[in-house]
Amino acid sequence: MTTATPDEIATGGRPEGMSMPLLGMVLFIASEVMFFGGLFAAYFNIRAAAPEWPPSGLEHLHATVPGFFTVLLLLSSVTMQMGVFAIRRGNVRALTRWTAITILLGVVFLCGQIFDYSTLDFTIRDGVYGSTFYVLTGFHGAHVFGGVTYLFIVLIRSMTGQFTARHHAAVEGASMYWHFVDVVWVALFLTLYVLK
Amino acid sequence: MSAAPPKPRSAFMDYLTTTDHKKIGVMYLYFSFFAFLVGGALALLVRAQLTDPDGAVFTDPDTYNQLFTMHATSMLFFFIIPIWAGFGNYIVPLQIGALDMAFPRINALSFWLLPAAFITVFSGYLTGGGPAEAGWTEYPTITTGHYDGANGHGTDLWLVGILLVGISSTLGAINFLVTVFKMRAPGMTMFRMPLFTWNVVVTSMLTMLALPVLTAVLIMLFIDRNYGGSFFDPALGGNPVLYQNLFWFYSHPAVYIMILPAFGLVSEVIPVFSRKPLFGYKAFVLATVAIGALGFSVWAHHMFTTGAVLLPFFMFMTALIGVPTGVKIFNWTATMFGGKLTFETPMLWCLGFLSMFLIGGINGMFAAQVPIDYHIHDSYWIVAHIHYVLFGGSVFGVYAAFYFWFPKITGRFLNEKIGKVHFWLTLVGFNLAFFPMHILGLAGMPRRIASYAADPQWASLNQASTVGAFLIGISTLPFIYNVAVSLRSGQRAGADPWKANSLEWATSSPPPVHNFDSLPPIRSERPVFDARLEREGRARLAAGTDTPGATR
Amino acid sequence: MRPAGRPLPAFLRAVAGLAATLLMTGCARTGVAEPITAEGRRVEDLYVVVYYIAVAVFLGVVGAMLYAVVKYRKRPGDEELPPQNHGNTTAEVIWTVLPLIIVLTLFGMSYATLRVIDEEKPLDELAAVVNVRGVQWGWEFDYGNDKVVAGGVSDDEAPTLVLPVGEDVRLVMTSDNVIHAFHVPNFLFKRDIVPGRQNQFDIRVDIPGTYRGQCAEFCGTEHARMTFQVKAVSRAEFDTFISELSSDSCQGDESAPSAELAIKSENNQIRFVDVQSNEQERCLKAPVDTPVKLTYTNEGGPQHNVAVVAGSASNPKETYLGLPDAQLIDSGDITYDVPALPAGKYTFFCQVHPIMSGTYLVQ
């Protein structure tokens, strides 16, 4: 092995494999998985110890409407991935379009969430059912909101031509984050709305 | 024709806006040491109170309860974890031959979150009810109810502050990991990395995976306190033990976060001052990874007395984690065997670390046996254990790091004579402060009590402990003096003043902004040693004094 | 250029190490509270085993360190590198496997001891079942049938849990406020008292005597003073104690019932006292079927109120005066209206600090 030149030192010795920002995003997602893990652990711990679930006086959540919005969110992961494929081929216009559609679907999902909240007859103050439901869905919603914001920035950057087939780390990162948010929602949906 | 050079910034603005890992590292060191002094002052007040069974200083127990809470908070969250982040920040990029950390701006954010968090937590003292006061563990239901104590805003400020620390640490961990995975110089495979960097890597993995769980549980506590949540309220279907499970799921790996960098540092220093390589490098790496992994499986040993724990499993895993730790202690000792030892201050601190941390590991072994823990849990035995591993272990490691790396960071040595005074004062004071606590714990003295009028015979041991604590306080003075004096007029140090092994010693002291003008070839875990050997060998051959090989 | 190291520290360390060693191998049981139960003795035996292993490990490692420090210190002028030994796989295996064996052996011994300690006896072998309630800040020992010993920081003496010597007793522990822990050093045992959980354990005290206990889980302001006593007496004495036990704090109180009662608390105190004598007030007497005006004065300090219930403070059956009508005050006077009550024994107490309680006797 030869001595490293100043150039090599400056640019980092490991160009192969995942780029640094993308690796950073992967690790960040890992930490977020643990965050939701803590919230899920709380939910299952409390639910397992409860004599009945939902606690008396509360109805089991209706899954139909949230189910519809779940499909939309899953669709948005598809559209996001289409955008990634597009920019990998260098198609900036397609990326812009797919990103815009993804944002739209994300916003519709958030509206759906708000609508769902308005139909519920319990709040966070109503015992452990309310606490666990709102903390899980609330933090997920916050993550969706963060994702939509990130995607919005990606959209602007895409529209101003900042991405090419070789340099679009932010898009890859956004798509990874968006898929993560989607997976968490699927787990949430099944746990909170479907599991009896 | 070029424009006039830009006006140099003031040092203040420079440090305020820097993203240079070296400057950020130095800021971490200053901030964390300040938090150490704050936590230490609080400890002295705690110890002063306990010189008399009725409580010598404070008549109001709430004041005392705030003291031990804020002492632990300052020490754990604002001193011992960040100070190793500081040394890591400065040293890790150098040790891997990199230019800076992977994400320099996020690095700066990680640092600046800390003083903001510190101010948030300590502003509890400005509120009517005072700061957090239910221990650094802040268990519900005392922190969730309408119960006396821990109801004021101080606890909420504490929660927000610690959440900020969590963000700082998690971002820092991701930064360290990407830096080490992606920015190592050519030739530096993972198994040629210095042990300090290895330990920072495992520490960062622990932080990244465990800290978010603390974030989750503190948010739940905040919701219980302020938004009518009932996660931990049994009357509404919640479970106080749930808090403990989630809290300790983080806080146990946290203690490895606090000690692993010290293990790494000791693994650097002992080989240098023994003049031979670390004994069993691969074993060390494996042991470090094992400790990191096992560290996730033992958390409920903090909860043995709740009656809600699968005792055999956690007792077994807790006992098991002693094995890789023992491997490390044996390897450090074996490094010294057959060596040629000198006892400059960094080495003294490492010898102190070995013996004191050993005691801490041993008294932990007692607590790992559930039947014994039934007696000593929540007693002064545990306080002894905590301080032998954290002070005798990690803080001794911190001091070793200061004496070892001060020449690299400043270009000057810390004074050896003062350093030795510092070491011996600390060693004596520390043992006097904490060894008697073993006996107090066995006798049944619980922790977190503002007075002990029911058992006046505990007084003499408490008084001895207080004398020791004040001795520790005094022992920080020669260190502070040493730093102040040496910064100004310490003996100058070159690039490699200790004749050491890793890449930080391959550049000037202090390093240039870009860290390296060139790197030696990296063919082992001791590139600087290899290069020095080769250089000296060539010099001798050139001078005609034959026999290439082992000389310095 | 490196400053020279000196051999003197090694010698001092050797001396210090030797001294510590001699001190430590002296008495293995030093400091351990004296066990008064069979389980406690087993814990102490386990402790002794771990102690000797601990001393052996400590001596071994520190001895090796000191040996290295003395034997392998660099001689002045000797600048040759020592052999650059990188490690030894056999050594690694040995000092991984050996500690593993020690650790597993210890686990086995601890597990066996644990089974003995946590073992519960069948119900019909128990001499008594006592409900232990932790409150802020004190204890209630409920022997059933309304026989309760209660006390805490509001009293001059710690409450006493009386147990029959040589017989198995079950302690069932609950809390409706915060987490406490029941710890008797001479039992070499403690167990948490967790709201929402019922923790229980069986104990048999072998040696008659009075032993102290204390709350061992931080529970707020007066955690340090939440003490109690355990008194192990003969079976005959225990039976007598139970038969004479009554939670009527008005026993021996000679005052007459009155429709206008007054009570106060002094500055920063967690107790009710008589407005004239400043002695602890444990008895209020009211006339039958008459509404009562109860004046409470808080001379400063924490908020208190006065509630009146049927049952006990931690186990109320019906509330006749309580929040929100019985407002909290932290200074000054307040007058509460207690409704007319039929004859009987009730409890008055502060709803923030239920340990401030006494008997409200209607006769």
GROMACS .gro file of N, CA and C in nm, chain A residues 20-21 23-32 177, chain B residues 24 28 81 85 89 101-114 162-180 200-201 203-212 215 250 257:
model
  198
   20MET      N    1  -2.183   0.874   0.164
   20MET     CA    2  -2.188   0.910   0.305
   20MET      C    3  -2.324   0.962   0.347
   21PRO      N    4  -2.383   1.054   0.270
   21PRO     CA    5  -2.515   1.101   0.315
   21PRO      C    6  -2.617   0.989   0.321
   23LEU      N    7  -2.558   0.667   0.377
   23LEU     CA    8  -2.529   0.586   0.495
   23LEU      C    9  -2.581   0.656   0.620
   24GLY      N   10  -2.562   0.788   0.624
   24GLY     CA   11  -2.615   0.865   0.735
   24GLY      C   12  -2.766   0.849   0.746
   25MET      N   13  -2.833   0.850   0.634
   25MET     CA   14  -2.979   0.836   0.636
   25MET      C   15  -3.017   0.696   0.685
   26VAL      N   16  -2.944   0.594   0.639
   26VAL     CA   17  -2.974   0.457   0.683
   26VAL      C   18  -2.962   0.448   0.834
   27LEU      N   19  -2.853   0.504   0.889
   27LEU     CA   20  -2.834   0.497   1.034
   27LEU      C   21  -2.941   0.577   1.106
   28PHE      N   22  -2.976   0.691   1.050
   28PHE     CA   23  -3.081   0.771   1.112
   28PHE      C   24  -3.210   0.693   1.116
   29ILE      N   25  -3.242   0.625   1.005
   29ILE     CA   26  -3.364   0.544   1.003
   29ILE      C   27  -3.357   0.434   1.107
   30ALA      N   28  -3.239   0.374   1.124
   30ALA     CA   29  -3.223   0.271   1.227
   30ALA      C   30  -3.258   0.328   1.364
   31SER      N   31  -3.212   0.449   1.391
   31SER     CA   32  -3.242   0.508   1.522
   31SER      C   33  -3.391   0.538   1.533
   32GLU      N   34  -3.454   0.577   1.426
   32GLU     CA   35  -3.597   0.604   1.432
   32GLU      C   36  -3.677   0.475   1.451
  177TYR      N   37  -3.626   0.730   0.345
  177TYR     CA   38  -3.701   0.780   0.459
  177TYR      C   39  -3.850   0.758   0.436
  220ILE      N   40  -1.428   2.194   1.763
  220ILE     CA   41  -1.550   2.145   1.828
  220ILE      C   42  -1.511   2.052   1.942
  224TYR      N   43  -1.613   2.084   2.337
  224TYR     CA   44  -1.671   1.976   2.416
  224TYR      C   45  -1.592   1.958   2.546
  277ILE      N   46  -2.055   1.157   2.927
  277ILE     CA   47  -2.084   1.117   2.789
  277ILE      C   48  -2.026   1.219   2.691
  281ALA      N   49  -1.722   1.220   2.382
  281ALA     CA   50  -1.756   1.267   2.247
  281ALA      C   51  -1.655   1.372   2.204
  285ASN      N   52  -1.426   1.335   1.899
  285ASN     CA   53  -1.431   1.435   1.793
  285ASN      C   54  -1.292   1.478   1.749
  297MET      N   55  -1.480   1.520   1.032
  297MET     CA   56  -1.588   1.424   1.048
  297MET      C   57  -1.671   1.423   0.920
  298ALA      N   58  -1.757   1.322   0.905
  298ALA     CA   59  -1.836   1.308   0.782
  298ALA      C   60  -1.930   1.426   0.762
  299PHE      N   61  -1.993   1.472   0.869
  299PHE     CA   62  -2.091   1.580   0.857
  299PHE      C   63  -2.053   1.693   0.952
  300PRO      N   64  -1.965   1.783   0.908
  300PRO     CA   65  -1.910   1.884   1.000
  300PRO      C   66  -2.016   1.978   1.057
  301ARG      N   67  -2.116   2.014   0.978
  301ARG     CA   68  -2.215   2.108   1.031
  301ARG      C   69  -2.304   2.042   1.135
  302ILE      N   70  -2.341   1.916   1.110
  302ILE     CA   71  -2.419   1.843   1.210
  302ILE      C   72  -2.335   1.824   1.335
  303ASN      N   73  -2.204   1.811   1.316
  303ASN     CA   74  -2.114   1.801   1.429
  303ASN      C   75  -2.124   1.924   1.517
  304ALA      N   76  -2.124   2.040   1.454
  304ALA     CA   77  -2.136   2.165   1.530
  304ALA      C   78  -2.270   2.170   1.601
  305LEU      N   79  -2.376   2.130   1.531
  305LEU     CA   80  -2.509   2.129   1.593
  305LEU      C   81  -2.509   2.040   1.717
  306SER      N   82  -2.449   1.921   1.704
  306SER     CA   83  -2.444   1.830   1.818
  306SER      C   84  -2.382   1.898   1.938
  307PHE      N   85  -2.274   1.974   1.914
  307PHE     CA   86  -2.213   2.040   2.029
  307PHE      C   87  -2.306   2.147   2.087
  308TRP      N   88  -2.355   2.237   2.003
  308TRP     CA   89  -2.427   2.354   2.056
  308TRP      C   90  -2.558   2.316   2.123
  309LEU      N   91  -2.613   2.200   2.090
  309LEU     CA   92  -2.732   2.153   2.161
  309LEU      C   93  -2.701   2.134   2.310
  310LEU      N   94  -2.575   2.105   2.342
  310LEU     CA   95  -2.543   2.073   2.481
  310LEU      C   96  -2.553   2.191   2.577
  358ILE      N   97  -3.303   1.694   2.861
  358ILE     CA   98  -3.245   1.563   2.833
  358ILE      C   99  -3.283   1.517   2.692
  359LEU      N  100  -3.402   1.554   2.647
  359LEU     CA  101  -3.440   1.521   2.509
  359LEU      C  102  -3.344   1.589   2.411
  360LEU      N  103  -3.304   1.712   2.441
  360LEU     CA  104  -3.207   1.781   2.356
  360LEU      C  105  -3.073   1.708   2.357
  361VAL      N  106  -3.030   1.665   2.476
  361VAL     CA  107  -2.905   1.589   2.483
  361VAL      C  108  -2.916   1.463   2.397
  362GLY      N  109  -3.032   1.401   2.399
  362GLY     CA  110  -3.052   1.280   2.319
  362GLY      C  111  -3.034   1.306   2.171
  363ILE      N  112  -3.090   1.419   2.126
  363ILE     CA  113  -3.074   1.453   1.984
  363ILE      C  114  -2.927   1.476   1.953
  364SER      N  115  -2.860   1.551   2.042
  364SER     CA  116  -2.718   1.579   2.023
  364SER      C  117  -2.638   1.450   2.010
  365SER      N  118  -2.662   1.358   2.103
  365SER     CA  119  -2.586   1.233   2.105
  365SER      C  120  -2.615   1.145   1.985
  366THR      N  121  -2.743   1.135   1.947
  366THR     CA  122  -2.778   1.047   1.835
  366THR      C  123  -2.715   1.098   1.706
  367LEU      N  124  -2.725   1.230   1.684
  367LEU     CA  125  -2.662   1.286   1.565
  367LEU      C  126  -2.511   1.262   1.568
  368GLY      N  127  -2.452   1.280   1.686
  368GLY     CA  128  -2.308   1.257   1.699
  368GLY      C  129  -2.272   1.114   1.667
  369ALA      N  130  -2.353   1.022   1.714
  369ALA     CA  131  -2.323   0.880   1.692
  369ALA      C  132  -2.325   0.848   1.543
  370ILE      N  133  -2.429   0.897   1.474
  370ILE     CA  134  -2.438   0.872   1.331
  370ILE      C  135  -2.316   0.930   1.260
  371ASN      N  136  -2.277   1.049   1.305
  371ASN     CA  137  -2.160   1.115   1.247
  371ASN      C  138  -2.035   1.030   1.263
  372PHE      N  139  -2.011   0.980   1.385
  372PHE     CA  140  -1.892   0.898   1.410
  372PHE      C  141  -1.894   0.774   1.322
  373LEU      N  142  -2.010   0.710   1.312
  373LEU     CA  143  -2.017   0.584   1.237
  373LEU      C  144  -1.988   0.608   1.089
  374VAL      N  145  -2.051   0.708   1.030
  374VAL     CA  146  -2.027   0.732   0.887
  374VAL      C  147  -1.881   0.773   0.864
  375THR      N  148  -1.828   0.853   0.957
  375THR     CA  149  -1.688   0.892   0.946
  375THR      C  150  -1.597   0.771   0.941
  376VAL      N  151  -1.616   0.680   1.037
  376VAL     CA  152  -1.525   0.566   1.045
  376VAL      C  153  -1.550   0.468   0.931
  396VAL      N  154  -1.503   0.387   2.011
  396VAL     CA  155  -1.597   0.494   1.975
  396VAL      C  156  -1.702   0.442   1.879
  397VAL      N  157  -1.661   0.351   1.789
  397VAL     CA  158  -1.758   0.291   1.696
  397VAL      C  159  -1.865   0.214   1.770
  399THR      N  160  -1.943   0.234   2.085
  399THR     CA  161  -2.019   0.331   2.165
  399THR      C  162  -2.126   0.398   2.079
  400SER      N  163  -2.089   0.435   1.958
  400SER     CA  164  -2.184   0.504   1.871
  400SER      C  165  -2.298   0.413   1.829
  401MET      N  166  -2.267   0.286   1.806
  401MET     CA  167  -2.375   0.193   1.773
  401MET      C  168  -2.473   0.181   1.889
  402LEU      N  169  -2.420   0.172   2.010
  402LEU     CA  170  -2.506   0.164   2.128
  402LEU      C  171  -2.592   0.290   2.139
  403THR      N  172  -2.528   0.406   2.121
  403THR     CA  173  -2.601   0.531   2.132
  403THR      C  174  -2.714   0.536   2.030
  404MET      N  175  -2.680   0.504   1.906
  404MET     CA  176  -2.776   0.516   1.798
  404MET      C  177  -2.898   0.427   1.821
  405LEU      N  178  -2.875   0.309   1.878
  405LEU     CA  179  -2.985   0.214   1.893
  405LEU      C  180  -3.059   0.228   2.026
  406ALA      N  181  -2.991   0.271   2.129
  406ALA     CA  182  -3.055   0.273   2.260
  406ALA      C  183  -3.118   0.408   2.293
  407LEU      N  184  -3.051   0.515   2.254
  407LEU     CA  185  -3.099   0.647   2.294
  407LEU      C  186  -3.241   0.678   2.247
  408PRO      N  187  -3.280   0.637   2.126
  408PRO     CA  188  -3.418   0.667   2.086
  408PRO      C  189  -3.523   0.609   2.180
  411THR      N  190  -3.564   0.857   2.442
  411THR     CA  191  -3.645   0.966   2.387
  411THR      C  192  -3.793   0.930   2.395
  446TYR      N  193  -3.244   0.188   2.770
  446TYR     CA  194  -3.140   0.281   2.727
  446TYR      C  195  -3.028   0.291   2.831
  453ILE      N  196  -2.172   0.314   2.711
  453ILE     CA  197  -2.137   0.434   2.637
  453ILE      C  198  -2.039   0.518   2.718
   0.00000   0.00000   0.00000
